[in-house]
Amino acid sequence: MKKKMMALALAGAMLAMTACGSSGKPADTAATKAEAAAAATEAPSSAATQAADNSGKTYKVGICQLVQHDALDAATKGFEDALKDKFGDNVTIDYQNAQGDSATCATIVNGFVSNQYDLILANATPALQAAVAATTDIPILGTSITDYGTALNLKDFSGTTGMNVSGTSDLAPLDQQEAMIKELVPDAKKVAILYCSAEANSKFQAEKIEGYLDADKIAYQEYTFADSNDLQSVVQSAVSECDVMYIPTDNTAASNMTIIKNITEPAKLPIICGEENMCSNGGLATLSIDYYDIGKAAGEQAIDILANGADVSTMPIGYAKTTTKKYNKEYADAIGFTIPSDYVAIEK
């Protein structure tokens, strides 16, 4: 009897060994493969994530956005969509808004650095400058940055930074913006150039526009404001002294277009804006780029860095591929202005 029991036990042990590999894991069989396929079909989110990034790695990405307004929001959305499409649940995105305060940008990005995030997106120039001050190791991508050479104080900037920084620009061709002023207000005697003195990229755009105006012998005057507190008085001065206004892509102005509009619209002053969302909220016309697209392009750069190990320091700055002449029909009607037929009305 004992011999029979020992034989049965030995047979059971051999059967168990047959069903397992040397690692102790179940051997591949048609049944187990079919079960795995069924499990993958029943859990599409997990399978999709693995297929999306081909690695199973996880990433932590921090987004510091200077202020909430439509253009920057669109860029952030494009960036997030690109990363989620690629990495799915394998990427954790920490979005924080500085509410227009540069010191808060520094606090936000220092937190990203302390938590050893894999990449930082800086949305707008003060956010980029804060990120650069916080780390030389973590890859930084900017978006909604007009000119990286100006923002980072780089001499002989030629398209790459040579630092742990790259990204995308929101600069629309400034010569074409100046041409828009001439086209829409051909009899303009003096152009008001309005921008926040605290924004280096706004000054960069203003100086470029001034060069084109000089070449066309059109007079101009700068009207700068330190913050929203003195904006109203500055705009009132501009309205009384000029017959057309140009506002570059300026975050402070963009956040306060209602204040500007409440003064310029009753005065029937045409305003040419540097970007579409500013125009939509109180301007006449703009040479528009798509902020969602430049945000998504920055997301694609992030994917190249995180998934493929691309070197951010040699990655060229990206620019919008297309521009469109657009106008604000509501503002045009309010000031009694006729817009040429090749301009597209901004959808609201």
GROMACS .gro file of C-alpha atoms in nm:
model
  348
    1MET     CA    1   0.000   0.000   0.000
    2LYS     CA    2   0.283   0.238   0.091
    3LYS     CA    3   0.454   0.164  -0.239
    4LYS     CA    4   0.130   0.239  -0.428
    5MET     CA    5   0.086   0.571  -0.247
    6MET     CA    6   0.448   0.672  -0.314
    7ALA     CA    7   0.401   0.590  -0.682
    8LEU     CA    8   0.090   0.807  -0.701
    9ALA     CA    9   0.271   1.097  -0.528
   10LEU     CA   10   0.567   1.067  -0.767
   11ALA     CA   11   0.333   1.070  -1.065
   12GLY     CA   12   0.162   1.384  -0.931
   13ALA     CA   13   0.494   1.559  -0.886
   14MET     CA   14   0.603   1.473  -1.240
   15LEU     CA   15   0.270   1.604  -1.375
   16ALA     CA   16   0.321   1.931  -1.188
   17MET     CA   17   0.675   1.964  -1.330
   18THR     CA   18   0.540   1.904  -1.679
   19ALA     CA   19   0.291   2.189  -1.639
   20CYS     CA   20   0.560   2.440  -1.527
   21GLY     CA   21   0.878   2.571  -1.683
   22SER     CA   22   1.209   2.599  -1.505
   23SER     CA   23   1.117   2.947  -1.384
   24GLY     CA   24   0.804   2.824  -1.213
   25LYS     CA   25   0.575   3.010  -1.460
   26PRO     CA   26   0.300   2.827  -1.652
   27ALA     CA   27   0.427   2.691  -1.981
   28ASP     CA   28   0.283   2.848  -2.300
   29THR     CA   29  -0.003   2.639  -2.430
   30ALA     CA   30  -0.280   2.707  -2.679
   31ALA     CA   31  -0.518   2.747  -2.386
   32THR     CA   32  -0.305   3.000  -2.195
   33LYS     CA   33  -0.238   3.203  -2.510
   34ALA     CA   34  -0.610   3.213  -2.585
   35GLU     CA   35  -0.681   3.325  -2.229
   36ALA     CA   36  -0.421   3.602  -2.256
   37ALA     CA   37  -0.573   3.724  -2.582
   38ALA     CA   38  -0.918   3.723  -2.425
   39ALA     CA   39  -0.789   3.916  -2.123
   40ALA     CA   40  -0.630   4.177  -2.352
   41THR     CA   41  -0.961   4.217  -2.536
   42GLU     CA   42  -1.149   4.260  -2.209
   43ALA     CA   43  -0.904   4.527  -2.078
   44PRO     CA   44  -0.858   4.770  -2.369
   45SER     CA   45  -0.722   5.058  -2.161
   46SER     CA   46  -0.421   4.858  -2.038
   47ALA     CA   47  -0.353   4.703  -2.377
   48ALA     CA   48  -0.390   5.038  -2.553
   49THR     CA   49  -0.144   5.199  -2.315
   50GLN     CA   50   0.117   4.932  -2.377
   51ALA     CA   51   0.069   4.961  -2.752
   52ALA     CA   52   0.087   5.339  -2.734
   53ASP     CA   53   0.429   5.369  -2.573
   54ASN     CA   54   0.579   5.029  -2.662
   55SER     CA   55   0.772   5.020  -2.337
   56GLY     CA   56   0.551   5.022  -2.030
   57LYS     CA   57   0.765   5.302  -1.882
   58THR     CA   58   0.593   5.569  -1.679
   59TYR     CA   59   0.665   5.941  -1.696
   60LYS     CA   60   0.598   6.245  -1.477
   61VAL     CA   61   0.557   6.575  -1.662
   62GLY     CA   62   0.498   6.914  -1.505
   63ILE     CA   63   0.323   7.203  -1.683
   64CYS     CA   64   0.371   7.557  -1.556
   65GLN     CA   65   0.136   7.801  -1.733
   66LEU     CA   66   0.179   8.170  -1.660
   67VAL     CA   67  -0.184   8.279  -1.671
   68GLN     CA   68  -0.522   8.157  -1.785
   69HIS     CA   69  -0.634   8.287  -2.121
   70ASP     CA   70  -0.758   8.121  -2.436
   71ALA     CA   71  -0.431   8.108  -2.632
   72LEU     CA   72  -0.221   7.957  -2.353
   73ASP     CA   73  -0.505   7.722  -2.258
   74ALA     CA   74  -0.517   7.594  -2.617
   75ALA     CA   75  -0.140   7.534  -2.622
   76THR     CA   76  -0.158   7.338  -2.296
   77LYS     CA   77  -0.446   7.131  -2.433
   78GLY     CA   78  -0.253   7.045  -2.750
   79PHE     CA   79   0.049   6.938  -2.544
   80GLU     CA   80  -0.157   6.722  -2.308
   81ASP     CA   81  -0.344   6.557  -2.594
   82ALA     CA   82  -0.020   6.462  -2.771
   83LEU     CA   83   0.123   6.298  -2.457
   84LYS     CA   84  -0.199   6.118  -2.363
   85ASP     CA   85  -0.240   5.987  -2.719
   86LYS     CA   86   0.108   5.840  -2.705
   87PHE     CA   87   0.154   5.728  -2.345
   88GLY     CA   88  -0.203   5.688  -2.218
   89ASP     CA   89  -0.212   5.619  -1.845
   90ASN     CA   90   0.167   5.580  -1.840
   91VAL     CA   91   0.213   5.957  -1.821
   92THR     CA   92   0.117   6.165  -1.518
   93ILE     CA   93   0.072   6.533  -1.601
   94ASP     CA   94   0.084   6.789  -1.320
   95TYR     CA   95  -0.072   7.111  -1.454
   96GLN     CA   96  -0.033   7.427  -1.245
   97ASN     CA   97  -0.127   7.787  -1.327
   98ALA     CA   98   0.072   8.077  -1.184
   99GLN     CA   99  -0.219   8.322  -1.216
  100GLY     CA  100   0.003   8.577  -1.386
  101ASP     CA  101   0.269   8.591  -1.114
  102SER     CA  102   0.633   8.525  -1.206
  103ALA     CA  103   0.727   8.444  -0.846
  104THR     CA  104   0.460   8.173  -0.845
  105CYS     CA  105   0.614   8.029  -1.162
  106ALA     CA  106   0.938   7.985  -0.969
  107THR     CA  107   0.758   7.810  -0.683
  108ILE     CA  108   0.581   7.576  -0.924
  109VAL     CA  109   0.888   7.469  -1.122
  110ASN     CA  110   1.099   7.429  -0.808
  111GLY     CA  111   0.837   7.179  -0.695
  112PHE     CA  112   0.870   6.993  -1.025
  113VAL     CA  113   1.247   6.978  -0.979
  114SER     CA  114   1.220   6.860  -0.617
  115ASN     CA  115   0.988   6.581  -0.727
  116GLN     CA  116   1.232   6.480  -1.002
  117TYR     CA  117   0.988   6.512  -1.290
  118ASP     CA  118   1.102   6.374  -1.624
  119LEU     CA  119   1.017   6.687  -1.826
  120ILE     CA  120   0.880   7.038  -1.774
  121LEU     CA  121   0.657   7.234  -2.011
  122ALA     CA  122   0.679   7.610  -1.959
  123ASN     CA  123   0.385   7.790  -2.117
  124ALA     CA  124   0.480   8.159  -2.172
  125THR     CA  125   0.810   8.339  -2.125
  126PRO     CA  126   0.813   8.400  -1.746
  127ALA     CA  127   0.738   8.032  -1.690
  128LEU     CA  128   1.028   7.938  -1.920
  129GLN     CA  129   1.267   8.175  -1.744
  130ALA     CA  130   1.167   8.032  -1.405
  131ALA     CA  131   1.220   7.676  -1.527
  132VAL     CA  132   1.564   7.758  -1.668
  133ALA     CA  133   1.663   7.914  -1.335
  134ALA     CA  134   1.542   7.603  -1.149
  135THR     CA  135   1.723   7.323  -1.337
  136THR     CA  136   1.997   7.254  -1.588
  137ASP     CA  137   1.929   6.880  -1.590
  138ILE     CA  138   1.558   6.818  -1.652
  139PRO     CA  139   1.453   6.873  -2.017
  140ILE     CA  140   1.246   7.190  -2.054
  141LEU     CA  141   1.012   7.265  -2.342
  142GLY     CA  142   0.854   7.602  -2.394
  143THR     CA  143   0.543   7.695  -2.583
  144SER     CA  144   0.379   8.030  -2.656
  145ILE     CA  145   0.730   8.179  -2.653
  146THR     CA  146   0.779   8.450  -2.913
  147ASP     CA  147   1.158   8.454  -2.938
  148TYR     CA  148   1.381   8.215  -2.745
  149GLY     CA  149   1.693   8.424  -2.801
  150THR     CA  150   1.529   8.719  -2.627
  151ALA     CA  151   1.360   8.513  -2.356
  152LEU     CA  152   1.684   8.336  -2.261
  153ASN     CA  153   1.923   8.623  -2.338
  154LEU     CA  154   2.112   8.411  -2.591
  155LYS     CA  155   2.365   8.578  -2.818
  156ASP     CA  156   2.369   8.471  -3.182
  157PHE     CA  157   2.061   8.251  -3.137
  158SER     CA  158   2.019   8.043  -3.452
  159GLY     CA  159   1.733   7.803  -3.380
  160THR     CA  160   1.872   7.573  -3.109
  161THR     CA  161   1.958   7.677  -2.754
  162GLY     CA  162   2.251   7.448  -2.667
  163MET     CA  163   2.085   7.414  -2.325
  164ASN     CA  164   1.831   7.178  -2.171
  165VAL     CA  165   1.566   7.383  -2.353
  166SER     CA  166   1.368   7.367  -2.676
  167GLY     CA  167   1.002   7.414  -2.764
  168THR     CA  168   0.768   7.596  -2.999
  169SER     CA  169   0.717   7.962  -3.082
  170ASP     CA  170   0.398   8.163  -3.126
  171LEU     CA  171   0.563   8.421  -3.350
  172ALA     CA  172   0.364   8.507  -3.661
  173PRO     CA  173   0.561   8.689  -3.935
  174LEU     CA  174   0.601   9.045  -3.811
  175ASP     CA  175   0.656   9.194  -4.156
  176GLN     CA  176   0.315   9.058  -4.257
  177GLN     CA  177   0.158   9.205  -3.944
  178GLU     CA  178   0.299   9.547  -4.032
  179ALA     CA  179   0.169   9.501  -4.386
  180MET     CA  180  -0.174   9.437  -4.235
  181ILE     CA  181  -0.161   9.779  -4.065
  182LYS     CA  182  -0.088   9.943  -4.401
  183GLU     CA  183  -0.356   9.742  -4.578
  184LEU     CA  184  -0.636   9.811  -4.331
  185VAL     CA  185  -0.548  10.169  -4.236
  186PRO     CA  186  -0.361  10.308  -4.539
  187ASP     CA  187  -0.401  10.669  -4.426
  188ALA     CA  188  -0.265  10.609  -4.077
  189LYS     CA  189  -0.056  10.900  -3.955
  190LYS     CA  190   0.056  10.748  -3.626
  191VAL     CA  191   0.055  10.394  -3.490
  192ALA     CA  192   0.024  10.327  -3.116
  193ILE     CA  193   0.231  10.026  -3.010
  194LEU     CA  194   0.091   9.898  -2.682
  195TYR     CA  195   0.262   9.637  -2.463
  196CYS     CA  196   0.364   9.545  -2.109
  197SER     CA  197   0.715   9.669  -2.026
  198ALA     CA  198   0.774   9.360  -1.809
  199GLU     CA  199   0.750   9.123  -2.107
  200ALA     CA  200   1.077   9.098  -2.301
  201ASN     CA  201   0.920   8.923  -2.597
  202SER     CA  202   0.665   9.201  -2.636
  203LYS     CA  203   0.948   9.453  -2.658
  204PHE     CA  204   1.119   9.232  -2.917
  205GLN     CA  205   0.808   9.235  -3.135
  206ALA     CA  206   0.758   9.607  -3.090
  207GLU     CA  207   1.112   9.683  -3.204
  208LYS     CA  208   1.073   9.461  -3.512
  209ILE     CA  209   0.745   9.628  -3.607
  210GLU     CA  210   0.902   9.969  -3.558
  211GLY     CA  211   1.177   9.878  -3.804
  212TYR     CA  212   0.918   9.791  -4.070
  213LEU     CA  213   0.722  10.109  -3.996
  214ASP     CA  214   1.042  10.314  -4.028
  215ALA     CA  215   1.106  10.159  -4.368
  216ASP     CA  216   0.756  10.262  -4.478
  217LYS     CA  217   0.795  10.607  -4.318
  218ILE     CA  218   0.498  10.560  -4.089
  219ALA     CA  219   0.511  10.739  -3.752
  220TYR     CA  220   0.459  10.545  -3.430
  221GLN     CA  221   0.481  10.577  -3.054
  222GLU     CA  222   0.526  10.316  -2.783
  223TYR     CA  223   0.271  10.304  -2.502
  224THR     CA  224   0.395  10.075  -2.228
  225PHE     CA  225   0.234   9.975  -1.901
  226ALA     CA  226   0.385   9.799  -1.601
  227ASP     CA  227   0.076   9.595  -1.513
  228SER     CA  228  -0.302   9.606  -1.538
  229ASN     CA  229  -0.323   9.888  -1.282
  230ASP     CA  230  -0.195  10.155  -1.521
  231LEU     CA  231  -0.330  10.003  -1.841
  232GLN     CA  232  -0.644  10.216  -1.860
  233SER     CA  233  -0.465  10.551  -1.843
  234VAL     CA  234  -0.205  10.437  -2.097
  235VAL     CA  235  -0.472  10.323  -2.346
  236GLN     CA  236  -0.661  10.650  -2.303
  237SER     CA  237  -0.345  10.842  -2.398
  238ALA     CA  238  -0.292  10.621  -2.702
  239VAL     CA  239  -0.649  10.669  -2.823
  240SER     CA  240  -0.621  11.046  -2.804
  241GLU     CA  241  -0.294  11.060  -2.998
  242CYS     CA  242  -0.305  10.783  -3.262
  243ASP     CA  243  -0.536  10.651  -3.532
  244VAL     CA  244  -0.450  10.278  -3.522
  245MET     CA  245  -0.311  10.050  -3.250
  246TYR     CA  246  -0.083   9.747  -3.269
  247ILE     CA  247  -0.063   9.504  -2.975
  248PRO     CA  248   0.194   9.222  -3.001
  249THR     CA  249   0.145   8.881  -2.839
  250ASP     CA  250   0.151   9.005  -2.481
  251ASN     CA  251   0.016   8.799  -2.192
  252THR     CA  252  -0.082   9.095  -1.973
  253ALA     CA  253  -0.263   9.268  -2.258
  254ALA     CA  254  -0.431   8.941  -2.356
  255SER     CA  255  -0.568   8.902  -2.004
  256ASN     CA  256  -0.705   9.256  -2.006
  257MET     CA  257  -0.854   9.299  -2.353
  258THR     CA  258  -1.189   9.400  -2.203
  259ILE     CA  259  -1.029   9.707  -2.043
  260ILE     CA  260  -0.867   9.797  -2.375
  261LYS     CA  261  -1.184   9.739  -2.576
  262ASN     CA  262  -1.396   9.954  -2.344
  263ILE     CA  263  -1.177  10.250  -2.436
  264THR     CA  264  -1.088  10.184  -2.800
  265GLU     CA  265  -1.428  10.072  -2.928
  266PRO     CA  266  -1.616  10.396  -2.844
  267ALA     CA  267  -1.325  10.585  -3.002
  268LYS     CA  268  -1.362  10.366  -3.315
  269LEU     CA  269  -0.991  10.285  -3.307
  270PRO     CA  270  -0.875   9.991  -3.525
  271ILE     CA  271  -0.656   9.742  -3.334
  272ILE     CA  272  -0.422   9.494  -3.501
  273CYS     CA  273  -0.339   9.212  -3.258
  274GLY     CA  274  -0.050   8.968  -3.249
  275GLU     CA  275  -0.274   8.665  -3.200
  276GLU     CA  276  -0.630   8.548  -3.253
  277ASN     CA  277  -0.762   8.518  -2.900
  278MET     CA  278  -0.664   8.875  -2.818
  279CYS     CA  279  -0.838   8.988  -3.135
  280SER     CA  280  -1.147   8.787  -3.050
  281ASN     CA  281  -1.176   8.963  -2.716
  282GLY     CA  282  -1.137   9.320  -2.835
  283GLY     CA  283  -0.935   9.369  -3.152
  284LEU     CA  284  -1.012   9.424  -3.518
  285ALA     CA  285  -0.778   9.194  -3.710
  286THR     CA  286  -0.484   8.958  -3.671
  287LEU     CA  287  -0.250   8.729  -3.858
  288SER     CA  288  -0.349   8.413  -3.679
  289ILE     CA  289  -0.165   8.097  -3.581
  290ASP     CA  290  -0.321   7.799  -3.403
  291TYR     CA  291  -0.206   7.773  -3.040
  292TYR     CA  292  -0.341   7.419  -3.007
  293ASP     CA  293  -0.112   7.318  -3.295
  294ILE     CA  294   0.203   7.469  -3.142
  295GLY     CA  295   0.117   7.304  -2.810
  296LYS     CA  296   0.071   6.971  -2.983
  297ALA     CA  297   0.403   7.017  -3.165
  298ALA     CA  298   0.570   7.072  -2.826
  299GLY     CA  299   0.403   6.750  -2.712
  300GLU     CA  300   0.556   6.567  -3.005
  301GLN     CA  301   0.896   6.706  -2.905
  302ALA     CA  302   0.834   6.575  -2.552
  303ILE     CA  303   0.755   6.229  -2.689
  304ASP     CA  304   1.080   6.230  -2.887
  305ILE     CA  305   1.273   6.319  -2.572
  306LEU     CA  306   1.099   6.077  -2.334
  307ALA     CA  307   1.047   5.777  -2.561
  308ASN     CA  308   1.340   5.809  -2.802
  309GLY     CA  309   1.605   5.981  -2.591
  310ALA     CA  310   1.631   6.284  -2.824
  311ASP     CA  311   1.873   6.556  -2.712
  312VAL     CA  312   1.674   6.865  -2.618
  313SER     CA  313   1.979   7.089  -2.652
  314THR     CA  314   2.004   7.023  -3.028
  315MET     CA  315   1.630   7.014  -3.095
  316PRO     CA  316   1.528   7.305  -3.323
  317ILE     CA  317   1.261   7.548  -3.206
  318GLY     CA  318   0.932   7.479  -3.385
  319TYR     CA  319   0.713   7.742  -3.551
  320ALA     CA  320   0.355   7.755  -3.674
  321LYS     CA  321   0.332   7.618  -4.028
  322THR     CA  322   0.041   7.831  -4.148
  323THR     CA  323  -0.108   8.173  -4.083
  324THR     CA  324  -0.452   8.312  -4.163
  325LYS     CA  325  -0.583   8.667  -4.188
  326LYS     CA  326  -0.872   8.688  -3.943
  327TYR     CA  327  -1.099   8.957  -3.805
  328ASN     CA  328  -1.346   9.020  -3.526
  329LYS     CA  329  -1.679   9.090  -3.696
  330GLU     CA  330  -1.839   9.224  -3.379
  331TYR     CA  331  -1.563   9.483  -3.332
  332ALA     CA  332  -1.558   9.572  -3.702
  333ASP     CA  333  -1.934   9.637  -3.697
  334ALA     CA  334  -1.907   9.839  -3.375
  335ILE     CA  335  -1.648  10.078  -3.521
  336GLY     CA  336  -1.803  10.080  -3.871
  337PHE     CA  337  -1.505   9.916  -4.040
  338THR     CA  338  -1.517   9.728  -4.371
  339ILE     CA  339  -1.284   9.428  -4.388
  340PRO     CA  340  -1.136   9.295  -4.717
  341SER     CA  341  -1.289   8.974  -4.851
  342ASP     CA  342  -0.976   8.762  -4.798
  343TYR     CA  343  -1.008   8.791  -4.419
  344VAL     CA  344  -1.185   8.515  -4.225
  345ALA     CA  345  -1.426   8.603  -3.946
  346ILE     CA  346  -1.322   8.461  -3.608
  347GLU     CA  347  -1.572   8.205  -3.484
  348LYS     CA  348  -1.701   8.268  -3.133
   0.00000   0.00000   0.00000
